[in-house]
Tab-separated table of C-alpha atoms and ligand atoms in Angstrom:
chain	number	residue	atom	x	y	z
A	299	MET	CA	-54.645	43.005	64.498
A	300	ALA	CA	-51.266	42.183	64.957
A	301	THR	CA	-52.261	38.849	66.496
A	302	VAL	CA	-54.069	37.769	63.376
A	303	LEU	CA	-51.820	39.831	59.966
A	304	PRO	CA	-48.674	40.387	60.759
A	305	PHE	CA	-47.461	43.597	61.695
A	306	ARG	CA	-43.825	44.333	61.274
A	307	THR	CA	-41.729	48.764	60.892
A	308	ASN	CA	-38.626	50.014	61.724
A	309	SER	CA	-36.996	53.630	62.655
A	310	TYR	CA	-36.821	53.817	59.196
A	311	VAL	CA	-40.288	53.979	58.453
A	312	VAL	CA	-41.152	55.536	61.816
A	313	GLU	CA	-39.382	58.976	61.413
A	314	GLU	CA	-38.306	59.541	57.633
A	315	LEU	CA	-41.692	58.257	56.453
A	316	ILE	CA	-45.406	58.349	58.174
A	317	ASP	CA	-46.070	61.693	58.607
A	318	TRP	CA	-47.258	61.546	62.496
A	319	SER	CA	-49.719	65.048	61.757
A	320	ARG	CA	-51.604	63.514	58.957
A	321	VAL	CA	-52.211	60.338	61.525
A	322	PRO	CA	-54.275	58.027	60.759
A	323	SER	CA	-54.994	59.520	56.986
A	324	ASP	CA	-51.499	59.284	56.324
A	325	PRO	CA	-50.089	56.980	52.964
A	326	ILE	CA	-47.426	55.441	55.020
A	327	TYR	CA	-49.595	55.091	58.478
A	328	ARG	CA	-51.543	52.643	56.027
A	329	LEU	CA	-49.114	51.136	54.041
A	330	VAL	CA	-47.488	49.551	57.418
A	331	PHE	CA	-49.837	50.059	60.373
A	332	PRO	CA	-52.840	47.718	60.603
A	333	GLN	CA	-55.862	48.805	60.766
A	334	SER	CA	-59.383	47.527	63.057
A	335	ASP	CA	-61.882	48.004	59.363
A	336	MET	CA	-58.678	45.959	57.403
A	337	LEU	CA	-60.826	42.010	58.969
A	338	PRO	CA	-64.804	41.851	59.334
A	339	GLU	CA	-66.420	43.754	62.538
A	340	SER	CA	-67.790	40.079	63.714
A	341	ASP	CA	-63.968	38.848	63.331
A	342	VAL	CA	-62.634	42.046	64.820
A	343	ILE	CA	-65.230	41.767	68.878
A	344	ARG	CA	-64.362	38.295	69.288
A	345	LEU	CA	-60.851	38.373	68.905
A	346	ALA	CA	-61.089	41.671	70.956
A	347	THR	CA	-62.811	39.929	73.442
A	348	LEU	CA	-60.844	37.388	73.948
A	349	LEU	CA	-57.938	38.633	74.058
A	350	ARG	CA	-59.768	41.222	77.010
A	351	ASP	CA	-61.181	38.440	78.753
A	352	GLY	CA	-56.880	36.973	78.606
A	353	ALA	CA	-58.216	32.766	77.196
A	354	ALA	CA	-55.884	30.393	76.999
A	355	PRO	CA	-53.057	30.389	74.198
A	356	ALA	CA	-55.117	27.126	72.502
A	357	GLU	CA	-57.962	29.206	72.507
A	358	LEU	CA	-56.754	32.036	70.898
A	359	ARG	CA	-54.539	30.288	68.532
A	360	THR	CA	-57.900	28.739	66.521
A	361	ALA	CA	-59.585	31.711	67.132
A	362	VAL	CA	-56.803	33.541	64.909
A	363	HIS	CA	-56.236	30.207	62.786
A	364	GLU	CA	-60.074	30.739	61.859
A	365	VAL	CA	-59.991	33.662	60.820
A	366	ARG	CA	-56.376	33.796	59.051
A	367	MET	CA	-58.262	30.787	56.525
A	368	ARG	CA	-61.574	32.783	55.952
A	369	LEU	CA	-58.553	35.286	53.926
A	370	ASN	CA	-58.260	33.467	51.218
A	371	PRO	CA	-54.540	32.633	52.208
A	372	GLN	CA	-52.412	31.481	49.553
A	373	PRO	CA	-54.048	33.698	46.238
A	374	ALA	CA	-54.284	31.904	42.627
A	375	GLY	CA	-53.401	28.115	44.004
A	376	GLN	CA	-49.575	29.284	45.643
A	377	LEU	CA	-48.724	26.264	46.688
A	378	ASP	CA	-49.563	23.752	44.025
A	379	LEU	CA	-47.660	26.412	42.113
A	380	ASN	CA	-44.034	24.742	44.613
A	381	LEU	CA	-44.898	21.988	41.543
A	382	PRO	CA	-42.809	23.300	39.211
A	383	TYR	CA	-43.507	23.317	35.369
A	384	LEU	CA	-43.570	20.364	33.680
A	385	ASP	CA	-41.798	18.539	37.063
A	386	SER	CA	-43.489	16.299	38.992
A	387	GLN	CA	-40.875	16.130	41.623
A	388	PRO	CA	-41.956	18.684	44.409
A	389	MET	CA	-39.943	21.170	45.202
A	390	PRO	CA	-39.852	23.397	47.954
A	391	GLY	CA	-39.333	27.157	47.515
A	392	MET	CA	-39.623	27.416	43.271
A	393	GLN	CA	-42.491	28.356	41.695
A	394	HIS	CA	-41.297	27.946	37.369
A	395	LYS	CA	-44.513	29.193	36.244
A	396	TYR	CA	-43.753	30.331	32.455
A	397	PRO	CA	-41.187	28.778	30.555
A	398	GLU	CA	-38.182	30.882	31.081
A	399	THR	CA	-38.776	32.192	34.463
A	400	LEU	CA	-38.479	30.693	37.792
A	401	LEU	CA	-39.199	32.420	40.688
A	402	TYR	CA	-37.046	31.180	44.115
A	403	PHE	CA	-37.508	32.607	47.265
A	404	PRO	CA	-34.471	31.454	50.103
A	405	ARG	CA	-35.389	30.805	53.211
A	406	GLN	CA	-33.423	33.506	54.756
A	407	GLY	CA	-35.446	35.325	53.064
A	408	GLN	CA	-39.052	34.954	54.461
A	409	THR	CA	-38.682	38.274	56.171
A	410	CYS	CA	-38.578	42.170	55.072
A	411	HIS	CA	-37.117	45.168	56.796
A	412	ALA	CA	-41.232	46.047	57.414
A	413	TYR	CA	-44.549	44.118	56.448
A	414	CYS	CA	-46.584	45.615	54.591
A	415	THR	CA	-50.205	46.017	55.265
A	416	TYR	CA	-51.358	44.661	52.158
A	417	CYS	CA	-48.997	42.307	51.576
A	418	PHE	CA	-49.887	39.157	49.601
A	419	ARG	CA	-47.467	37.503	50.633
A	420	TRP	CA	-48.863	37.610	54.040
A	421	ALA	CA	-49.792	34.106	54.653
A	422	GLN	CA	-45.540	33.544	54.624
A	423	PHE	CA	-44.659	35.482	58.364
A	424	VAL	CA	-47.364	34.338	60.147
A	425	ASP	CA	-47.356	31.235	62.505
A	426	GLU	CA	-48.826	28.779	60.149
A	427	PRO	CA	-46.381	26.420	58.779
A	428	GLU	CA	-48.265	25.378	56.418
A	429	LEU	CA	-48.537	28.225	54.214
A	430	LYS	CA	-44.579	28.708	54.064
A	431	MET	CA	-42.832	27.747	51.238
A	432	ALA	CA	-38.874	28.155	51.375
A	433	SER	CA	-35.552	27.178	50.101
A	434	GLY	CA	-32.420	27.095	50.908
A	435	ASP	CA	-31.033	24.204	48.503
A	436	VAL	CA	-29.475	25.802	46.379
A	437	GLU	CA	-27.293	22.823	44.648
A	438	ASN	CA	-31.405	22.271	43.836
A	439	LEU	CA	-31.550	25.345	42.528
A	440	VAL	CA	-28.597	24.969	40.210
A	441	ALA	CA	-29.040	20.785	39.338
A	442	TYR	CA	-32.892	22.588	38.595
A	443	LEU	CA	-31.950	25.168	36.094
A	444	ARG	CA	-28.932	22.796	34.675
A	445	ALA	CA	-31.961	19.973	33.996
A	446	HIS	CA	-34.343	23.755	32.525
A	447	PRO	CA	-31.869	25.779	29.828
A	448	GLU	CA	-35.415	27.574	28.340
A	449	VAL	CA	-34.801	29.494	32.188
A	450	THR	CA	-32.562	32.009	30.852
A	451	SER	CA	-33.775	35.024	34.069
A	452	VAL	CA	-34.010	33.678	38.152
A	453	LEU	CA	-36.002	35.897	40.320
A	454	LEU	CA	-35.111	35.716	44.572
A	455	THR	CA	-38.228	37.038	45.753
A	456	GLY	CA	-39.785	35.887	49.689
A	457	GLY	CA	-39.957	38.117	52.536
A	458	ASP	CA	-38.252	40.028	50.158
A	459	PRO	CA	-34.736	39.241	49.669
A	460	MET	CA	-32.117	41.664	51.176
A	461	ILE	CA	-33.055	41.191	54.572
A	462	MET	CA	-30.216	38.496	53.714
A	463	SER	CA	-26.546	39.448	55.091
A	464	GLY	CA	-24.339	40.282	51.569
A	465	SER	CA	-22.078	36.698	52.326
A	466	VAL	CA	-25.713	34.662	52.721
A	467	LEU	CA	-27.113	36.426	49.593
A	468	ALA	CA	-23.433	35.057	47.971
A	469	ARG	CA	-24.315	32.085	48.376
A	470	TYR	CA	-27.786	32.165	46.635
A	471	ILE	CA	-26.160	33.812	43.271
A	472	GLU	CA	-21.994	33.443	43.217
A	473	PRO	CA	-23.054	29.997	41.748
A	474	LEU	CA	-25.597	31.306	39.405
A	475	LEU	CA	-22.988	32.824	37.545
A	476	ALA	CA	-21.182	29.619	36.106
A	477	LEU	CA	-24.180	28.775	34.234
A	478	ASP	CA	-24.043	31.100	30.786
A	479	GLN	CA	-28.506	30.295	29.780
A	480	LEU	CA	-29.150	33.034	32.656
A	481	GLU	CA	-29.540	36.416	31.197
A	482	SER	CA	-30.740	38.047	34.516
A	483	ILE	CA	-30.483	37.861	38.012
A	484	ARG	CA	-34.024	39.156	39.288
A	485	ILE	CA	-34.250	40.396	43.492
A	486	GLY	CA	-37.706	41.804	43.777
A	487	THR	CA	-37.331	43.403	47.047
A	488	LYS	CA	-38.731	46.797	48.740
A	489	SER	CA	-35.532	46.867	50.478
A	490	LEU	CA	-35.043	50.895	48.750
A	491	ALA	CA	-38.557	51.913	50.473
A	492	TYR	CA	-38.195	50.866	53.919
A	493	TRP	CA	-34.174	50.380	54.495
A	494	PRO	CA	-31.779	52.537	52.133
A	495	GLN	CA	-29.127	51.492	54.887
A	496	ARG	CA	-28.735	48.227	53.933
A	497	PHE	CA	-26.711	49.278	50.216
A	498	LEU	CA	-24.785	52.740	52.420
A	499	THR	CA	-24.130	52.334	56.014
A	500	ASP	CA	-25.220	48.467	57.690
A	501	PRO	CA	-21.866	46.946	57.674
A	502	ASP	CA	-22.525	44.355	55.342
A	503	ALA	CA	-23.297	47.648	52.181
A	504	ASP	CA	-19.770	47.113	50.437
A	505	GLU	CA	-19.773	43.341	49.897
A	506	THR	CA	-23.627	44.055	49.188
A	507	LEU	CA	-23.114	45.925	45.873
A	508	ARG	CA	-19.547	43.767	45.103
A	509	LEU	CA	-21.625	40.875	45.113
A	510	PHE	CA	-23.268	42.494	42.588
A	511	GLU	CA	-20.490	44.236	40.613
A	512	ARG	CA	-19.707	40.748	40.039
A	513	VAL	CA	-22.788	39.615	38.528
A	514	VAL	CA	-22.241	42.342	36.191
A	515	LYS	CA	-19.266	41.515	35.581
A	516	SER	CA	-20.156	38.010	34.637
A	517	GLY	CA	-22.209	39.541	31.786
A	518	LYS	CA	-25.901	38.603	33.114
A	519	ASN	CA	-28.339	41.384	33.537
A	520	LEU	CA	-28.894	42.304	37.854
A	521	ALA	CA	-32.334	43.157	37.668
A	522	PHE	CA	-32.801	45.754	41.226
A	523	MET	CA	-37.040	44.765	41.091
A	524	ALA	CA	-37.910	47.345	43.553
A	525	HIS	CA	-41.139	48.067	45.483
A	526	PHE	CA	-42.278	51.701	45.933
A	527	SER	CA	-45.720	52.116	46.955
A	528	HIS	CA	-45.811	55.543	46.810
A	529	PRO	CA	-43.403	58.464	46.460
A	530	ARG	CA	-42.944	59.523	50.015
A	531	GLU	CA	-39.887	56.548	49.666
A	532	MET	CA	-38.708	58.524	47.558
A	533	GLU	CA	-37.635	61.231	49.252
A	534	THR	CA	-35.225	60.891	51.488
A	535	ASP	CA	-31.528	62.272	50.849
A	536	LEU	CA	-30.545	57.561	51.945
A	537	VAL	CA	-32.904	56.747	49.273
A	538	GLU	CA	-31.158	59.109	46.229
A	539	ARG	CA	-27.686	58.094	47.628
A	540	ALA	CA	-28.648	54.146	48.054
A	541	VAL	CA	-30.141	54.557	44.713
A	542	ALA	CA	-27.021	55.604	43.313
A	543	ALA	CA	-24.571	52.746	45.001
A	544	LEU	CA	-27.459	50.365	43.111
A	545	LEU	CA	-26.970	52.188	39.531
A	546	GLY	CA	-22.948	52.521	40.547
A	547	THR	CA	-22.053	48.190	40.134
A	548	GLY	CA	-24.304	48.464	36.726
A	549	ALA	CA	-27.508	47.203	38.295
A	550	VAL	CA	-30.862	48.257	36.915
A	551	ILE	CA	-33.926	48.860	39.006
A	552	ARG	CA	-37.315	48.430	37.978
A	553	THR	CA	-40.155	48.826	40.408
A	554	GLN	CA	-42.929	47.990	40.877
A	555	ALA	CA	-46.131	47.969	42.793
A	556	PRO	CA	-49.990	47.543	43.362
A	557	LEU	CA	-52.495	50.045	43.506
A	558	ILE	CA	-54.291	50.475	46.453
A	559	ARG	CA	-57.319	51.977	48.034
A	560	THR	CA	-56.792	54.799	50.820
A	561	ILE	CA	-52.792	54.007	49.571
A	562	ASN	CA	-51.336	55.157	46.429
A	563	ASP	CA	-55.086	55.083	44.303
A	564	HIS	CA	-54.574	58.951	42.616
A	565	PRO	CA	-53.434	59.663	39.318
A	566	ASP	CA	-51.374	62.165	40.729
A	567	THR	CA	-49.354	59.296	42.736
A	568	TRP	CA	-48.532	57.386	40.005
A	569	SER	CA	-47.816	60.047	37.896
A	570	ASN	CA	-45.422	61.744	40.966
A	571	MET	CA	-43.935	58.760	41.691
A	572	TRP	CA	-42.849	57.364	37.980
A	573	ARG	CA	-41.042	59.962	37.249
A	574	HIS	CA	-39.740	60.596	40.090
A	575	GLN	CA	-38.127	57.489	39.400
A	576	VAL	CA	-37.088	58.253	35.972
A	577	ARG	CA	-35.224	60.651	37.244
A	578	LEU	CA	-33.264	58.601	39.906
A	579	GLY	CA	-32.413	56.169	37.378
A	580	MET	CA	-34.793	53.334	37.356
A	581	VAL	CA	-37.242	52.036	35.149
A	582	PRO	CA	-40.548	51.790	35.679
A	583	TYR	CA	-41.697	47.395	35.764
A	584	TYR	CA	-45.241	46.894	36.486
A	585	MET	CA	-48.443	48.459	38.115
A	586	PHE	CA	-50.324	45.860	40.453
A	587	VAL	CA	-54.752	44.466	41.222
A	588	GLU	CA	-54.309	44.264	44.557
A	589	ARG	CA	-54.630	40.471	44.330
A	590	ASP	CA	-57.624	38.413	45.976
A	591	THR	CA	-56.221	37.690	49.542
A	592	GLY	CA	-55.818	39.135	53.025
A	593	PRO	CA	-57.919	42.500	53.686
A	594	GLN	CA	-58.486	42.872	50.128
A	595	ASP	CA	-62.326	43.138	50.334
A	596	TYR	CA	-60.498	46.846	52.570
A	597	PHE	CA	-57.685	47.772	49.890
A	598	ALA	CA	-59.534	46.468	46.290
A	599	VAL	CA	-60.238	48.714	43.420
A	600	PRO	CA	-62.321	48.147	41.141
A	601	LEU	CA	-60.160	47.307	37.540
A	602	ALA	CA	-62.458	50.180	35.825
A	603	ARG	CA	-60.777	52.491	38.249
A	604	ALA	CA	-57.559	51.056	38.241
A	605	TYR	CA	-57.749	51.321	35.035
A	606	GLU	CA	-58.593	55.028	34.962
A	607	ILE	CA	-55.950	55.745	37.220
A	608	PHE	CA	-53.225	53.892	35.452
A	609	GLN	CA	-54.732	55.541	31.696
A	610	ARG	CA	-54.989	58.870	33.970
A	611	ALA	CA	-51.145	59.225	35.408
A	612	TYR	CA	-49.745	57.196	31.886
A	613	SER	CA	-51.271	59.630	29.859
A	614	GLY	CA	-49.340	62.471	32.073
A	615	VAL	CA	-45.687	61.299	31.989
A	616	SER	CA	-42.584	61.363	28.804
A	617	GLY	CA	-42.334	57.747	26.975
A	618	LEU	CA	-39.873	57.829	29.385
A	619	CYS	CA	-41.906	56.319	32.263
A	620	ARG	CA	-44.327	54.816	29.549
A	621	THR	CA	-42.221	51.531	30.182
A	622	VAL	CA	-44.405	50.627	32.630
A	623	ARG	CA	-47.049	48.166	32.323
A	624	GLY	CA	-50.544	47.974	34.132
A	625	PRO	CA	-52.688	47.191	35.696
A	626	SER	CA	-52.053	44.296	35.702
A	627	MET	CA	-53.362	41.083	37.930
A	628	SER	CA	-51.523	37.985	38.765
A	629	ALA	CA	-53.393	35.236	38.740
A	630	THR	CA	-53.656	31.834	37.801
A	631	PRO	CA	-53.140	31.830	34.082
A	632	GLY	CA	-50.850	34.307	34.067
A	633	LYS	CA	-50.455	37.941	34.213
A	634	VAL	CA	-53.639	39.610	33.072
A	635	CYS	CA	-53.676	43.381	31.650
A	636	VAL	CA	-56.313	45.969	31.614
A	637	ASP	CA	-56.191	46.938	28.032
A	638	GLY	CA	-59.371	49.570	28.350
A	639	VAL	CA	-62.692	49.590	28.275
A	640	ALA	CA	-63.932	50.317	25.170
A	641	GLU	CA	-67.588	49.483	23.428
A	642	ILE	CA	-67.920	47.350	20.408
A	643	ALA	CA	-71.458	45.400	18.685
A	644	GLY	CA	-73.584	47.612	20.957
A	645	GLN	CA	-71.637	46.085	24.310
A	646	ARG	CA	-69.235	47.579	27.048
A	647	VAL	CA	-66.248	45.416	27.481
A	648	PHE	CA	-63.111	45.434	29.024
A	649	VAL	CA	-60.329	44.569	26.620
A	650	LEU	CA	-57.520	43.126	28.294
A	651	HIS	CA	-54.705	40.255	27.096
A	652	LEU	CA	-52.418	38.221	28.582
A	653	ILE	CA	-48.764	39.937	30.163
A	654	GLN	CA	-48.014	36.793	30.627
A	655	ALA	CA	-49.222	33.320	29.987
A	656	ARG	CA	-48.850	29.699	31.543
A	657	ASP	CA	-49.367	28.482	27.750
A	658	PRO	CA	-47.348	31.464	26.490
A	659	GLU	CA	-49.486	30.597	22.489
A	660	LEU	CA	-51.884	33.450	24.524
A	661	VAL	CA	-49.238	35.630	26.207
A	662	GLY	CA	-50.354	39.217	23.583
A	663	ARG	CA	-53.747	38.400	22.123
A	664	PRO	CA	-56.309	40.480	23.008
A	665	PHE	CA	-59.712	38.995	24.951
A	666	PHE	CA	-62.449	40.638	25.615
A	667	ALA	CA	-64.986	40.894	29.274
A	668	ARG	CA	-68.535	41.869	29.829
A	669	PHE	CA	-68.094	45.655	31.492
A	670	ASP	CA	-68.931	45.490	35.559
A	671	PRO	CA	-67.826	48.377	37.010
A	672	GLN	CA	-67.783	46.277	40.569
A	673	ALA	CA	-65.397	43.420	39.455
A	674	THR	CA	-62.276	43.444	40.985
A	675	TRP	CA	-60.427	40.255	40.403
A	676	LEU	CA	-60.329	37.805	37.002
A	677	THR	CA	-62.742	35.595	39.240
A	678	ASP	CA	-64.891	38.932	39.420
A	679	LEU	CA	-64.901	38.808	34.921
A	680	ARG	CA	-67.065	36.743	31.917
A	681	PRO	CA	-66.109	36.098	28.983
A	682	ALA	CA	-67.341	38.562	26.267
A	683	PHE	CA	-68.326	37.416	22.243
A	684	ALA	CA	-67.280	33.884	23.670
A	685	ASP	CA	-68.211	31.695	25.952
A	686	ARG	CA	-64.739	31.253	27.608
A	687	PHE	CA	-61.735	33.410	28.075
A	688	PRO	CA	-58.858	32.008	26.314
A	689	PHE	CA	-56.757	30.005	29.051
A	690	ASP	CA	-60.649	28.124	30.253
A	691	PRO	CA	-60.925	24.596	29.552
A	692	ALA	CA	-62.394	24.583	26.441
A	693	ALA	CA	-66.325	22.649	26.984
A	694	PRO	CA	-65.531	18.505	27.121
A	695	ALA	CA	-66.398	17.432	23.615
A	696	ARG	CA	-70.942	16.867	23.841
A	697	ARG	CA	-70.885	12.882	23.939
A	698	ILE	CA	-72.463	11.508	21.228
A	699	SER	CA	-75.356	8.407	22.102
A	700	ALA	CA	-76.140	5.834	20.166
B	1013	LIG	C1	-44.371	38.070	37.612
B	1013	LIG	C2	-44.078	36.358	37.370
B	1013	LIG	C3	-42.859	36.395	37.016
B	1013	LIG	C4	-42.079	37.276	36.258
B	1013	LIG	O1	-43.081	38.270	35.319
B	1013	LIG	P1	-42.142	39.120	34.258
B	1013	LIG	O2	-43.338	38.969	33.291
B	1013	LIG	O3	-41.113	38.723	33.180
B	1013	LIG	O4	-41.742	40.394	34.804
B	1013	LIG	C5	-42.339	34.904	37.385
B	1013	LIG	N1	-43.058	34.368	37.807
B	1013	LIG	C6	-44.232	34.553	38.310
B	1013	LIG	C7	-45.025	33.451	38.903
B	1013	LIG	C8	-44.978	36.091	38.069
B	1013	LIG	O5	-45.815	36.204	39.037
């Protein structure tokens, strides 16, 4: 499995988070250790045979590459999105999909403290150079932002930017503080769950916290977008102390995770997670639908079931937890939220809306899809009461022949 999918763990995850008496069904174990049923059986047999027979490295590499390419390594044209919004000049390591927010992938942040088996950016962590996107050019980022004053939020992502040392992180963040247009700097990270020592006992923990303080003092919001997949990740003493240290800098911690079959596909798991987050001072933000990449057949939860889990979890928590939105699909046209299932004019339909859209005109407008209990992604859905979805191109006008 580890020849195809990235695999990485650490002592904290292994010793503090995984309950070894419950392996292999333990959710944190499944979150980090690839399982043999995560790939098609025929691929597993082929790779195992090659490995057992001591195949030449080149032959193994070819087979591994073929298996990876069948796993849709770049969902929703991720590499195409390196072309920033409205600009024709490609900028590696940037995605400018929504006018107000720019995604930035620092070159030194292209790994994580441990890898999630369900990661939609898994292709970043395997040895396939043409599938990577990253940038190390802070000057280009600043120049791009000056040319695009509509950007008010920069989101550093990866990998995990918190894998970078405090001083490297500062090289990316300090130059942004002088830009008045920026209201917020966000950091997408799993470090609170996988390595809370990053903010407590690592040699640069203090330096990092001081950097966050400087962001806040500069008058910008430092939004720490923390990825928590399971309530267990919030139970250690270390994580509680790390959250307190981060909040002490004036940063806001917002939380998000995808809904994953066999790991967190139960309403109680989510309501417990949101409640615990609020108790520690964090703000629930997104529940995502697992993307159409990697071992998606293994992890996918049908949209109808995803909505049910969200609704049941959401209905049992206080309004302070209901800052969370979802289930949301990050798809090519934008972030599509499943609002519910309704019966309209005798037809069972999904009610949907775009939380984010490449075309801001479409944000927040309800639209409908035919109900399909098996559908797991936007591409499985068909429009209801219309011949296309609002984000689909209009049918070409019929040519009138003489
Ligand atoms: C989710 C996302 C953002 C941020 O969207 P918010 O709704 O502001 O959190 C920005 N860019 C891309 C490509 C995204 O997928």
